[in-house]
Tab-separated table of C-alpha atoms and ligand atoms in Angstrom:
chain	number	residue	atom	x	y	z
J	1	MET	CA	-1.937	2.923	23.239
J	2	THR	CA	-1.757	4.923	20.005
J	3	ALA	CA	-1.514	8.629	19.360
J	4	GLY	CA	-1.359	10.177	15.921
J	5	PRO	CA	0.418	13.361	14.961
J	6	GLY	CA	-2.513	15.796	14.794
J	7	ALA	CA	-6.253	16.297	14.471
J	8	PHE	CA	-6.649	13.687	11.707
J	9	SER	CA	-8.019	10.311	12.771
J	10	PRO	CA	-8.358	7.531	10.187
J	11	VAL	CA	-11.799	5.918	9.877
J	12	ARG	CA	-11.356	2.155	10.257
J	13	VAL	CA	-12.659	-0.509	7.893
J	14	GLN	CA	-15.381	-2.537	9.614
J	15	CYS	CA	-15.417	-6.312	9.373
J	16	GLY	CA	-18.612	-7.464	7.649
J	17	GLY	CA	-19.815	-4.210	6.108
J	18	HIS	CA	-20.297	-0.550	6.936
J	19	GLY	CA	-22.713	-0.869	9.879
J	20	THR	CA	-25.389	1.706	10.410
J	21	ALA	CA	-23.472	4.648	11.886
J	22	ALA	CA	-23.281	7.742	9.691
J	23	MET	CA	-19.780	7.765	8.191
J	24	PRO	CA	-17.612	10.769	7.368
J	25	THR	CA	-17.518	12.012	3.783
J	26	LEU	CA	-15.151	14.172	1.812
J	27	SER	CA	-16.490	17.240	0.078
J	28	ILE	CA	-14.467	18.781	-2.763
J	29	GLU	CA	-15.159	21.958	-4.762
J	30	GLY	CA	-12.995	21.406	-7.814
J	31	ARG	CA	-11.099	23.480	-10.351
J	32	ARG	CA	-8.725	25.288	-8.062
J	33	GLN	CA	-5.000	25.540	-8.693
J	34	LEU	CA	-2.658	24.110	-6.066
J	35	ARG	CA	0.383	25.993	-4.765
J	36	GLY	CA	2.785	25.191	-1.968
J	37	HIS	CA	4.685	22.350	-0.335
J	38	ILE	CA	3.387	18.976	0.862
J	39	ARG	CA	5.279	16.610	3.171
J	40	VAL	CA	5.232	13.004	1.974
J	41	SER	CA	4.580	10.398	4.694
J	42	GLY	CA	6.351	7.075	5.275
J	43	ALA	CA	5.615	4.181	2.920
J	44	LYS	CA	2.562	2.128	3.916
J	45	ASN	CA	3.630	-0.905	1.909
J	46	ALA	CA	7.046	-0.942	3.569
J	47	VAL	CA	6.022	-0.214	7.134
J	48	LEU	CA	3.412	-3.000	7.272
J	49	LYS	CA	6.112	-5.580	6.406
J	50	LEU	CA	8.628	-4.098	8.851
J	51	MET	CA	5.983	-4.422	11.543
J	52	ALA	CA	5.603	-8.105	10.661
J	53	ALA	CA	9.403	-8.542	10.622
J	54	SER	CA	9.553	-7.156	14.192
J	55	LEU	CA	8.002	-10.458	15.274
J	56	LEU	CA	11.313	-12.162	14.422
J	57	THR	CA	12.901	-10.861	17.632
J	58	ARG	CA	12.145	-10.721	21.367
J	59	GLU	CA	14.073	-7.414	21.538
J	60	PRO	CA	12.391	-3.991	21.229
J	61	CYS	CA	12.078	-2.541	17.714
J	62	VAL	CA	11.567	1.114	16.823
J	63	ILE	CA	10.164	2.104	13.425
J	64	ARG	CA	10.246	5.807	12.527
J	65	ASN	CA	8.374	7.852	9.916
J	66	VAL	CA	5.287	5.643	10.339
J	67	PRO	CA	2.181	7.049	8.610
J	68	TYR	CA	-0.951	7.481	10.754
J	69	ILE	CA	-3.286	5.411	8.584
J	70	GLY	CA	-5.919	2.718	9.014
J	71	ASP	CA	-3.715	-0.145	7.815
J	72	VAL	CA	-1.018	0.640	10.392
J	73	LEU	CA	-3.647	0.704	13.165
J	74	ASN	CA	-4.972	-2.588	11.854
J	75	MET	CA	-1.512	-4.185	11.780
J	76	ILE	CA	-0.998	-3.004	15.371
J	77	GLU	CA	-4.181	-4.904	16.221
J	78	VAL	CA	-2.789	-8.022	14.507
J	79	LEU	CA	0.531	-7.805	16.382
J	80	GLU	CA	-1.153	-7.097	19.721
J	81	GLY	CA	-3.494	-10.027	19.126
J	82	LEU	CA	-0.397	-12.207	18.778
J	83	GLY	CA	0.938	-10.974	22.119
J	84	ALA	CA	3.271	-8.155	21.009
J	85	ARG	CA	3.234	-4.789	22.781
J	86	CYS	CA	2.930	-1.812	20.437
J	87	GLN	CA	2.952	1.899	21.056
J	88	LEU	CA	2.532	4.539	18.368
J	89	ASP	CA	3.795	7.903	19.528
J	90	GLY	CA	3.460	10.490	16.728
J	91	ASP	CA	5.241	8.838	13.814
J	92	VAL	CA	7.375	6.516	15.961
J	93	LEU	CA	6.179	2.980	16.529
J	94	TYR	CA	7.619	0.857	19.341
J	95	ILE	CA	7.099	-2.905	19.106
J	96	GLU	CA	8.166	-5.486	21.639
J	97	ALA	CA	7.286	-9.078	20.759
J	98	ARG	CA	8.705	-10.801	23.837
J	99	ASP	CA	6.100	-13.527	24.232
J	100	LEU	CA	4.011	-14.542	21.243
J	101	HIS	CA	1.397	-17.139	20.526
J	102	PRO	CA	0.736	-18.507	17.039
J	103	GLU	CA	-2.928	-17.617	16.374
J	104	ALA	CA	-3.576	-14.282	14.675
J	105	PRO	CA	-6.772	-12.362	15.587
J	106	ARG	CA	-9.390	-13.223	12.972
J	107	ASP	CA	-11.199	-9.897	12.507
J	108	ALA	CA	-8.066	-7.807	12.076
J	109	VAL	CA	-6.672	-10.392	9.632
J	110	ARG	CA	-9.865	-10.471	7.568
J	111	ARG	CA	-9.774	-6.668	7.213
J	112	MET	CA	-6.322	-6.536	5.670
J	113	ARG	CA	-4.555	-8.889	3.300
J	114	ALA	CA	-1.116	-7.706	4.433
J	115	SER	CA	-1.745	-9.585	7.706
J	116	ILE	CA	-0.592	-12.702	5.845
J	117	GLN	CA	2.934	-11.307	6.242
J	118	VAL	CA	3.044	-12.530	9.857
J	119	MET	CA	3.146	-16.138	8.602
J	120	GLY	CA	6.843	-16.210	7.719
J	121	PRO	CA	8.092	-14.583	10.950
J	122	LEU	CA	5.837	-16.725	13.182
J	123	LEU	CA	6.788	-19.981	11.467
J	124	GLY	CA	10.437	-18.985	11.722
J	125	ARG	CA	10.308	-17.962	15.352
J	126	LEU	CA	7.614	-20.150	16.939
J	127	GLY	CA	7.463	-23.029	14.454
J	128	GLU	CA	3.710	-22.539	14.216
J	129	VAL	CA	1.117	-20.126	12.835
J	130	LYS	CA	-2.662	-20.163	12.552
J	131	ILE	CA	-4.290	-17.429	10.515
J	132	ALA	CA	-7.668	-16.885	8.836
J	133	GLN	CA	-7.654	-17.020	5.035
J	134	PRO	CA	-7.303	-13.408	3.882
J	135	GLY	CA	-10.652	-11.959	2.772
J	136	GLY	CA	-11.917	-11.316	-0.746
J	137	CYS	CA	-10.730	-8.170	-2.371
J	138	ALA	CA	-12.410	-5.425	-4.386
J	139	ILE	CA	-9.590	-5.378	-6.942
J	140	GLY	CA	-9.832	-9.048	-7.918
J	141	ALA	CA	-8.736	-12.489	-6.731
J	142	ARG	CA	-5.596	-12.320	-4.645
J	143	PRO	CA	-4.564	-15.873	-3.787
J	144	VAL	CA	-1.701	-16.680	-1.394
J	145	ASP	CA	-0.619	-19.897	-3.119
J	146	LEU	CA	2.913	-18.622	-3.772
J	147	HIS	CA	3.381	-17.703	-0.091
J	148	LEU	CA	2.275	-21.200	0.927
J	149	ALA	CA	4.285	-23.037	-1.746
J	150	GLY	CA	7.420	-21.149	-0.696
J	151	LEU	CA	6.883	-21.862	3.008
J	152	ARG	CA	6.331	-25.541	2.166
J	153	ALA	CA	9.611	-25.507	0.235
J	154	LEU	CA	11.242	-24.257	3.470
J	155	GLY	CA	9.884	-27.350	5.220
J	156	ALA	CA	6.610	-26.106	6.738
J	157	VAL	CA	3.607	-28.418	6.797
J	158	ILE	CA	0.587	-26.337	5.874
J	159	ASP	CA	-3.002	-27.318	6.274
J	160	GLU	CA	-5.899	-25.236	4.889
J	161	ARG	CA	-9.172	-26.078	6.630
J	162	HIS	CA	-12.339	-24.389	7.915
J	163	GLY	CA	-11.238	-20.979	6.593
J	164	TYR	CA	-7.878	-21.095	8.364
J	165	ILE	CA	-4.305	-21.684	7.297
J	166	HIS	CA	-2.379	-23.683	9.869
J	167	GLY	CA	1.386	-24.025	9.442
J	168	ARG	CA	3.908	-25.987	11.470
J	169	ALA	CA	7.649	-26.500	11.155
J	170	ALA	CA	10.039	-28.004	13.694
J	171	LYS	CA	12.812	-25.953	12.064
J	172	LEU	CA	12.663	-24.247	8.669
J	173	GLN	CA	15.356	-25.350	6.219
J	174	GLY	CA	16.865	-23.096	3.546
J	175	ALA	CA	15.793	-23.960	-0.020
J	176	GLU	CA	15.873	-22.862	-3.662
J	177	ILE	CA	12.532	-21.230	-4.448
J	178	HIS	CA	11.454	-20.145	-7.914
J	179	LEU	CA	8.364	-17.921	-7.772
J	180	ASP	CA	5.915	-18.424	-10.655
J	181	LEU	CA	5.423	-14.665	-10.696
J	182	PRO	CA	7.256	-11.895	-8.853
J	183	SER	CA	4.789	-11.544	-5.976
J	184	VAL	CA	5.693	-8.707	-3.620
J	185	GLY	CA	4.076	-10.269	-0.557
J	186	ALA	CA	5.393	-13.802	-1.194
J	187	THR	CA	8.940	-12.504	-1.682
J	188	GLU	CA	8.765	-10.620	1.634
J	189	ASN	CA	7.118	-13.426	3.588
J	190	LEU	CA	9.764	-15.897	2.404
J	191	MET	CA	12.629	-13.496	3.151
J	192	MET	CA	11.395	-13.166	6.734
J	193	ALA	CA	10.944	-16.910	7.220
J	194	ALA	CA	14.313	-17.690	5.621
J	195	ALA	CA	16.113	-15.151	7.835
J	196	VAL	CA	15.920	-17.605	10.742
J	197	ALA	CA	15.947	-20.912	8.781
J	198	ASP	CA	18.855	-23.355	8.761
J	199	GLY	CA	21.180	-22.735	5.804
J	200	GLU	CA	20.806	-20.668	2.646
J	201	THR	CA	17.626	-19.792	0.769
J	202	VAL	CA	17.632	-18.437	-2.765
J	203	ILE	CA	14.464	-16.761	-4.068
J	204	ARG	CA	14.423	-16.531	-7.860
J	205	ASN	CA	12.029	-14.420	-9.932
J	206	ALA	CA	11.705	-12.304	-6.780
J	207	ALA	CA	9.789	-9.024	-6.808
J	208	ARG	CA	12.070	-5.990	-7.147
J	209	GLU	CA	9.952	-3.274	-5.500
J	210	PRO	CA	11.738	-0.725	-3.255
J	211	GLU	CA	9.706	-2.065	-0.308
J	212	ILE	CA	11.548	-5.412	-0.689
J	213	ILE	CA	14.848	-3.600	-0.165
J	214	GLU	CA	13.360	-2.127	3.019
J	215	VAL	CA	12.619	-5.623	4.326
J	216	GLN	CA	16.202	-6.704	3.508
J	217	ASN	CA	17.704	-3.652	5.240
J	218	PHE	CA	15.478	-4.089	8.283
J	219	ILE	CA	16.376	-7.778	8.692
J	220	ASN	CA	20.063	-6.995	8.230
J	221	CYS	CA	19.860	-4.265	10.894
J	222	MET	CA	18.477	-6.982	13.203
J	223	GLY	CA	21.588	-9.091	12.508
J	224	GLY	CA	20.230	-11.070	9.537
J	225	ARG	CA	22.103	-11.863	6.317
J	226	VAL	CA	20.076	-11.000	3.233
J	227	ARG	CA	21.405	-9.750	-0.094
J	228	GLY	CA	20.161	-9.203	-3.614
J	229	ALA	CA	16.910	-7.333	-2.850
J	230	GLY	CA	16.106	-5.008	-5.739
J	231	THR	CA	17.205	-7.726	-8.213
J	232	ASP	CA	15.275	-10.850	-9.192
J	233	THR	CA	17.499	-13.153	-7.084
J	234	ILE	CA	17.595	-12.789	-3.305
J	235	ARG	CA	19.927	-14.852	-1.119
J	236	ILE	CA	19.214	-15.268	2.554
J	237	ARG	CA	21.601	-16.995	4.932
J	238	GLY	CA	19.662	-18.074	8.011
J	239	VAL	CA	21.183	-16.990	11.310
J	240	ALA	CA	21.534	-19.535	14.087
J	241	GLY	CA	21.329	-17.174	17.057
J	242	PRO	CA	18.407	-14.872	17.876
J	243	LEU	CA	17.927	-11.695	15.853
J	244	GLY	CA	18.272	-8.411	17.741
J	245	GLY	CA	16.229	-5.219	18.079
J	246	VAL	CA	16.404	-2.406	15.533
J	247	ASP	CA	15.825	1.339	15.195
J	248	TYR	CA	14.783	1.985	11.592
J	249	THR	CA	13.409	4.905	9.556
J	250	VAL	CA	11.080	3.894	6.745
J	251	ILE	CA	11.351	5.314	3.186
J	252	PRO	CA	8.875	7.895	1.816
J	253	ASP	CA	5.691	6.573	0.235
J	254	ARG	CA	6.192	6.596	-3.555
J	255	ILE	CA	2.482	5.995	-4.189
J	256	GLU	CA	1.340	8.823	-1.914
J	257	ALA	CA	3.871	11.109	-3.617
J	258	GLY	CA	2.655	9.934	-7.041
J	259	THR	CA	-0.963	10.548	-6.074
J	260	LEU	CA	-0.162	14.092	-4.921
J	261	ALA	CA	1.841	14.690	-8.110
J	262	VAL	CA	-1.185	13.634	-10.186
J	263	CYS	CA	-3.394	16.012	-8.154
J	264	ALA	CA	-0.963	18.848	-8.906
J	265	ALA	CA	-0.813	17.941	-12.620
J	266	VAL	CA	-4.585	17.861	-13.030
J	267	CYS	CA	-5.237	21.077	-11.074
J	268	GLY	CA	-2.320	23.104	-12.409
J	269	GLY	CA	-0.343	25.467	-10.207
J	270	ASP	CA	3.006	24.767	-8.567
J	271	VAL	CA	3.500	22.114	-5.888
J	272	THR	CA	6.640	20.710	-4.281
J	273	LEU	CA	6.637	17.297	-2.632
J	274	SER	CA	9.290	16.028	-0.241
J	275	PRO	CA	10.892	13.837	0.824
J	276	VAL	CA	10.838	11.546	-2.194
J	277	ILE	CA	13.365	9.018	-3.512
J	278	ILE	CA	13.266	9.939	-7.138
J	279	GLU	CA	14.498	6.568	-8.484
J	280	HIS	CA	11.330	5.062	-6.981
J	281	MET	CA	9.166	7.473	-8.970
J	282	GLU	CA	10.929	7.625	-12.302
J	283	ILE	CA	8.204	6.078	-14.422
J	284	VAL	CA	5.406	8.113	-12.828
J	285	ALA	CA	7.410	11.323	-13.258
J	286	ALA	CA	8.196	10.368	-16.887
J	287	LYS	CA	4.504	9.787	-17.634
J	288	LEU	CA	3.578	13.163	-16.124
J	289	VAL	CA	6.174	14.834	-18.357
J	290	GLU	CA	4.776	12.938	-21.371
J	291	ALA	CA	1.317	14.230	-20.408
J	292	GLY	CA	2.677	17.784	-20.526
J	293	ALA	CA	3.051	18.585	-16.822
J	294	GLY	CA	6.140	20.464	-15.670
J	295	VAL	CA	8.281	18.196	-13.479
J	296	GLU	CA	11.554	19.097	-11.777
J	297	VAL	CA	13.683	17.193	-9.311
J	298	ASN	CA	15.904	18.807	-6.749
J	299	GLY	CA	17.471	16.280	-4.392
J	300	GLU	CA	14.618	14.822	-2.346
J	301	THR	CA	12.074	17.311	-3.706
J	302	LEU	CA	9.756	16.763	-6.643
J	303	ARG	CA	8.157	19.873	-8.165
J	304	VAL	CA	5.046	19.534	-10.343
J	305	PHE	CA	3.751	22.632	-12.091
J	306	GLY	CA	1.768	23.780	-15.123
J	307	ASP	CA	-1.599	24.985	-16.324
J	308	GLY	CA	-3.495	21.681	-15.963
J	309	VAL	CA	-3.712	21.189	-19.746
J	310	LEU	CA	-2.722	17.565	-20.399
J	311	LYS	CA	-2.040	15.213	-23.298
J	312	PRO	CA	-3.333	11.617	-23.510
J	313	LEU	CA	-1.128	8.659	-22.511
J	314	HIS	CA	-0.675	4.953	-23.052
J	315	ILE	CA	-0.138	3.231	-19.679
J	316	ARG	CA	0.440	-0.426	-18.843
J	317	SER	CA	0.730	-1.434	-15.194
J	318	GLN	CA	3.612	-3.795	-14.503
J	319	PRO	CA	5.765	-5.023	-11.630
J	320	TYR	CA	8.489	-2.580	-10.541
J	321	PRO	CA	10.249	-0.856	-12.257
J	322	GLY	CA	7.206	-0.752	-14.557
J	323	PHE	CA	4.252	1.566	-14.046
J	324	PRO	CA	2.724	0.771	-10.617
J	325	THR	CA	-0.777	-0.701	-10.557
J	326	ASP	CA	-1.286	1.326	-7.366
J	327	MET	CA	-1.144	4.517	-9.490
J	328	GLN	CA	-3.431	3.274	-12.278
J	329	PRO	CA	-6.795	4.481	-10.872
J	330	GLN	CA	-5.485	7.978	-10.086
J	331	VAL	CA	-3.992	8.290	-13.577
J	332	VAL	CA	-7.232	7.110	-15.218
J	333	ALA	CA	-9.010	9.923	-13.350
J	334	MET	CA	-6.386	12.423	-14.501
J	335	LEU	CA	-6.630	11.293	-18.131
J	336	THR	CA	-10.348	12.132	-18.287
J	337	ARG	CA	-9.087	15.737	-18.569
J	338	ALA	CA	-6.465	15.047	-21.270
J	339	LEU	CA	-6.958	16.360	-24.803
J	340	GLY	CA	-7.469	13.041	-26.618
J	341	THR	CA	-7.851	9.305	-26.117
J	342	SER	CA	-5.742	7.365	-23.610
J	343	ILE	CA	-5.358	3.590	-23.343
J	344	VAL	CA	-4.724	2.105	-19.901
J	345	THR	CA	-3.960	-1.613	-19.492
J	346	GLU	CA	-4.062	-3.254	-16.058
J	347	THR	CA	-1.896	-6.383	-16.004
J	348	ILE	CA	-1.595	-7.091	-12.250
J	349	TYR	CA	-5.193	-7.343	-11.021
J	350	SER	CA	-8.219	-8.923	-12.665
J	351	SER	CA	-10.729	-6.229	-11.702
J	352	ARG	CA	-9.048	-2.996	-10.806
J	353	PHE	CA	-11.390	-0.728	-12.763
J	354	LYS	CA	-14.134	-0.311	-10.144
J	355	HIS	CA	-13.427	3.435	-9.992
J	356	VAL	CA	-14.547	3.744	-13.618
J	357	ASP	CA	-18.278	3.452	-12.811
J	358	GLU	CA	-17.988	6.271	-10.308
J	359	LEU	CA	-15.929	8.398	-12.720
J	360	ARG	CA	-18.652	7.880	-15.353
J	361	ARG	CA	-21.167	9.176	-12.816
J	362	MET	CA	-19.140	12.383	-12.886
J	363	GLY	CA	-19.312	12.556	-16.684
J	364	ALA	CA	-16.176	10.659	-17.709
J	365	ASP	CA	-16.195	8.899	-21.095
J	366	ILE	CA	-14.428	5.596	-20.352
J	367	THR	CA	-15.024	2.119	-21.752
J	368	VAL	CA	-13.525	-0.978	-20.208
J	369	ASP	CA	-12.965	-4.211	-22.089
J	370	GLY	CA	-11.398	-6.806	-19.805
J	371	ARG	CA	-8.115	-5.365	-18.635
J	372	VAL	CA	-8.083	-2.365	-20.990
J	373	ALA	CA	-9.698	1.013	-20.351
J	374	VAL	CA	-10.143	3.550	-23.119
J	375	VAL	CA	-10.397	7.051	-21.667
J	376	ARG	CA	-11.753	9.667	-24.065
J	377	GLY	CA	-10.859	13.182	-23.040
J	378	PRO	CA	-11.262	15.949	-22.397
J	379	CYS	CA	-14.412	15.521	-20.312
J	380	ARG	CA	-16.120	18.250	-18.391
J	381	LEU	CA	-16.348	16.387	-15.116
J	382	SER	CA	-19.158	17.552	-12.886
J	383	GLY	CA	-19.268	17.030	-9.138
J	384	ALA	CA	-21.444	14.156	-7.891
J	385	ARG	CA	-21.962	11.924	-4.874
J	386	VAL	CA	-19.659	8.929	-5.384
J	387	GLU	CA	-18.489	5.959	-3.356
J	388	ALA	CA	-14.988	4.555	-3.029
J	389	SER	CA	-14.629	0.774	-3.402
J	390	ASP	CA	-10.970	0.426	-2.397
J	391	LEU	CA	-7.947	2.477	-1.431
J	392	ARG	CA	-6.661	3.628	-4.821
J	393	ALA	CA	-10.192	3.936	-6.244
J	394	ALA	CA	-10.800	6.408	-3.404
J	395	ALA	CA	-7.687	8.338	-4.416
J	396	ALA	CA	-8.912	8.382	-8.030
J	397	LEU	CA	-12.189	9.970	-6.880
J	398	VAL	CA	-10.215	12.665	-5.054
J	399	VAL	CA	-8.308	13.408	-8.285
J	400	ALA	CA	-11.605	13.562	-10.213
J	401	GLY	CA	-13.217	15.748	-7.538
J	402	LEU	CA	-10.332	18.225	-7.786
J	403	ALA	CA	-10.790	18.348	-11.579
J	404	ALA	CA	-14.598	18.592	-11.578
J	405	GLU	CA	-16.905	21.582	-11.639
J	406	GLY	CA	-19.103	21.917	-8.552
J	407	GLU	CA	-19.192	19.777	-5.448
J	408	THR	CA	-18.071	16.137	-5.270
J	409	VAL	CA	-18.957	14.167	-2.151
J	410	ILE	CA	-16.948	10.982	-1.602
J	411	GLU	CA	-18.280	8.187	0.598
J	412	GLY	CA	-16.296	5.187	1.766
J	413	LEU	CA	-13.495	7.193	3.403
J	414	GLU	CA	-12.403	4.152	5.386
J	415	HIS	CA	-10.765	2.983	2.157
J	416	LEU	CA	-8.892	6.260	1.624
J	417	ASP	CA	-7.785	6.334	5.251
J	418	ARG	CA	-6.302	2.835	5.004
J	419	GLY	CA	-3.366	4.219	3.080
J	420	TYR	CA	-3.321	8.034	3.066
J	421	GLU	CA	-2.420	10.115	6.082
J	422	ASP	CA	-4.805	13.068	6.067
J	423	LEU	CA	-4.889	13.433	2.283
J	424	ALA	CA	-7.619	16.074	2.554
J	425	GLY	CA	-5.617	18.141	5.066
J	426	LYS	CA	-2.516	17.995	2.863
J	427	LEU	CA	-4.423	19.105	-0.248
J	428	ALA	CA	-6.319	21.840	1.621
J	429	ALA	CA	-2.983	23.267	2.790
J	430	VAL	CA	-1.985	23.913	-0.864
J	431	GLY	CA	-5.259	25.543	-1.870
J	432	ALA	CA	-7.724	22.746	-2.614
J	433	LYS	CA	-11.239	23.326	-1.336
J	434	ILE	CA	-11.666	19.995	0.381
J	435	VAL	CA	-13.150	19.177	3.780
J	436	ARG	CA	-13.988	16.068	5.759
J	437	ARG	CA	-17.526	16.145	7.013
J	438	VAL	CA	-17.992	14.058	10.131
J	439	PRO	CA	-21.683	13.616	10.997
J	440	THR	CA	-22.104	14.435	14.667
J	441	GLU	CA	-23.722	11.085	15.412
J	442	ALA	CA	-20.721	9.182	13.946
J	443	ALA	CA	-18.379	8.249	16.744
J	444	VAL	CA	-15.012	8.362	14.995
J	445	PRO	CA	-12.302	6.641	17.054
W	1	EPZ	C1	1.444	-5.546	-2.744
W	1	EPZ	O1	0.391	-6.493	-2.643
W	1	EPZ	C2	0.862	-4.233	-2.296
W	1	EPZ	N1	0.347	-4.343	-0.944
W	1	EPZ	C3	-0.264	-3.817	-3.236
W	1	EPZ	O2	-0.668	-2.520	-2.855
W	1	EPZ	C4	0.269	-3.764	-4.670
W	1	EPZ	O3	-0.806	-3.503	-5.534
W	1	EPZ	C5	0.926	-5.084	-5.046
W	1	EPZ	O4	1.950	-5.430	-4.065
W	1	EPZ	C6	1.569	-5.070	-6.423
W	1	EPZ	O5	2.496	-4.035	-6.479
W	1	EPZ	C7	1.169	-4.300	0.084
W	1	EPZ	O6	2.366	-4.185	-0.061
W	1	EPZ	C8	0.560	-4.354	1.441
W	1	EPZ	P1	1.489	-9.404	-5.103
W	1	EPZ	P2	0.672	-8.050	-2.730
W	1	EPZ	O7	1.667	-10.578	-4.207
W	1	EPZ	O8	1.951	-8.333	-2.037
W	1	EPZ	C9	-0.972	-12.568	-7.727
W	1	EPZ	C10	-2.195	-0.768	-2.450
W	1	EPZ	O9	-3.077	-0.199	-3.109
W	1	EPZ	N2	-0.557	-13.529	-6.698
W	1	EPZ	O10	2.674	-8.911	-5.859
W	1	EPZ	O11	-0.529	-8.740	-2.297
W	1	EPZ	C11	-2.066	-11.653	-7.171
W	1	EPZ	O12	-3.316	-12.248	-7.280
W	1	EPZ	C12	-2.037	-2.278	-2.484
W	1	EPZ	O13	-1.394	-0.171	-1.703
W	1	EPZ	C13	-0.840	-14.870	-6.852
W	1	EPZ	O14	-1.417	-15.303	-7.858
W	1	EPZ	O15	0.870	-8.183	-4.293
W	1	EPZ	C14	-1.910	-10.407	-7.967
W	1	EPZ	O16	-2.631	-10.521	-9.161
W	1	EPZ	C15	-3.119	-2.986	-3.175
W	1	EPZ	N3	-0.484	-15.747	-5.847
W	1	EPZ	C16	-0.414	-10.369	-8.299
W	1	EPZ	O17	0.078	-11.688	-8.045
W	1	EPZ	C17	0.150	-15.321	-4.715
W	1	EPZ	O18	0.450	-16.144	-3.840
W	1	EPZ	C18	0.386	-9.373	-7.473
W	1	EPZ	O19	0.321	-9.725	-6.108
W	1	EPZ	C19	0.447	-13.955	-4.582
W	1	EPZ	C20	0.093	-13.081	-5.584
């Protein structure tokens, strides 16, 4: 059913813990300069929503530039559990959702919060959805109240009982919705539901992330009528007839590109990354320049170069176009090497500093008080055995491993593989000494 582009196979997150099988680890020998070119994959946080939006039509959809990562495989499981047919061929994903039923498969939903994005399309198309409450999350409470309030405003009756969310709507009706905060997922879910509602919906205080524009463009390619994405007011005119199929190429992943740029900045050397959409990366690029890294842009290519000597920064995560929370852990790891004290404030999530304990194990001098981390550099990081607690924490440990003396062994690769397509392979190709060790007894799918 699915075939990835090469030898890399993502380890999948297990429902209910790690199990007993020996899991792969990543081994890094740090302090090597990086030189060469790295191809940036398609954007995880766009493609997952486009996959959900494919449920709006009975016609075949083709999504190109799809990254081969755990979360995409998981979303395929969600869509197939709903009755859609999916085929991943290299980086092209074919989805045909001819006949659907409203109950999403529990295990796949519990593994990935983004599964909640099927609610809007299913309510819009079938008038019904039943989905398990999304699971707890290592980065803090992540309620879905804004998704549900918005769907209720569109006329859905939603019942939360026995760990499930059950929604019904004879026909969704366009409405004025004012989000209490600019939630990315709620904005997207409501755009998808409103695309097939009666009349016009206006979403105010909408999220402005580039991935929202992808959802707009995708729906419009299907025959929908959405405008305003990228601003804080989105207007969606529901279409009466059925939406059609689409052939769509997803944008490059700005967070993967940012992570690789941070790796290049901390190691020193000379790395080019492409394709990137530079407007999506302006604040990350600006912070790297402020830290003293060399940064150049040439069309769709970002070049990061220098000697790895960095200055401290003040960073505050914020909704787009502010500094992305999804880059905060990697930058904290980088700043352990900066010559001075950095202050990093996390405003989006209540507990997105889990990587700090593991970084301390490697010798980092970081104190956390609530949502503020004080990173005292420069630290001589030394390789250690560490464990990733979530996707971006895993990426932060890779950054630290590249900067550390000696060997770092990272456990919990299922988190890294959720969102990075063969990160180790990409870094090894530009000179990092990094290998995945797969214990022979571990049956990796
Ligand atoms: C998306 O999550 C991304 N995930 C996250 O990326 C990213 O961190 C986040 O946006 C912010 O940029 C995907 O796109 C799949 P939100 P999402 O709704 O949509 C609160 C990564 O590492 N909130 O904007 O879930 C919530 O608790 C991941 O790639 C409510 O209170 O983000 C959080 O504090 C992790 N009620 C804040 O808003 C709601 O109903 C931001 O959430 C919804 C959200």
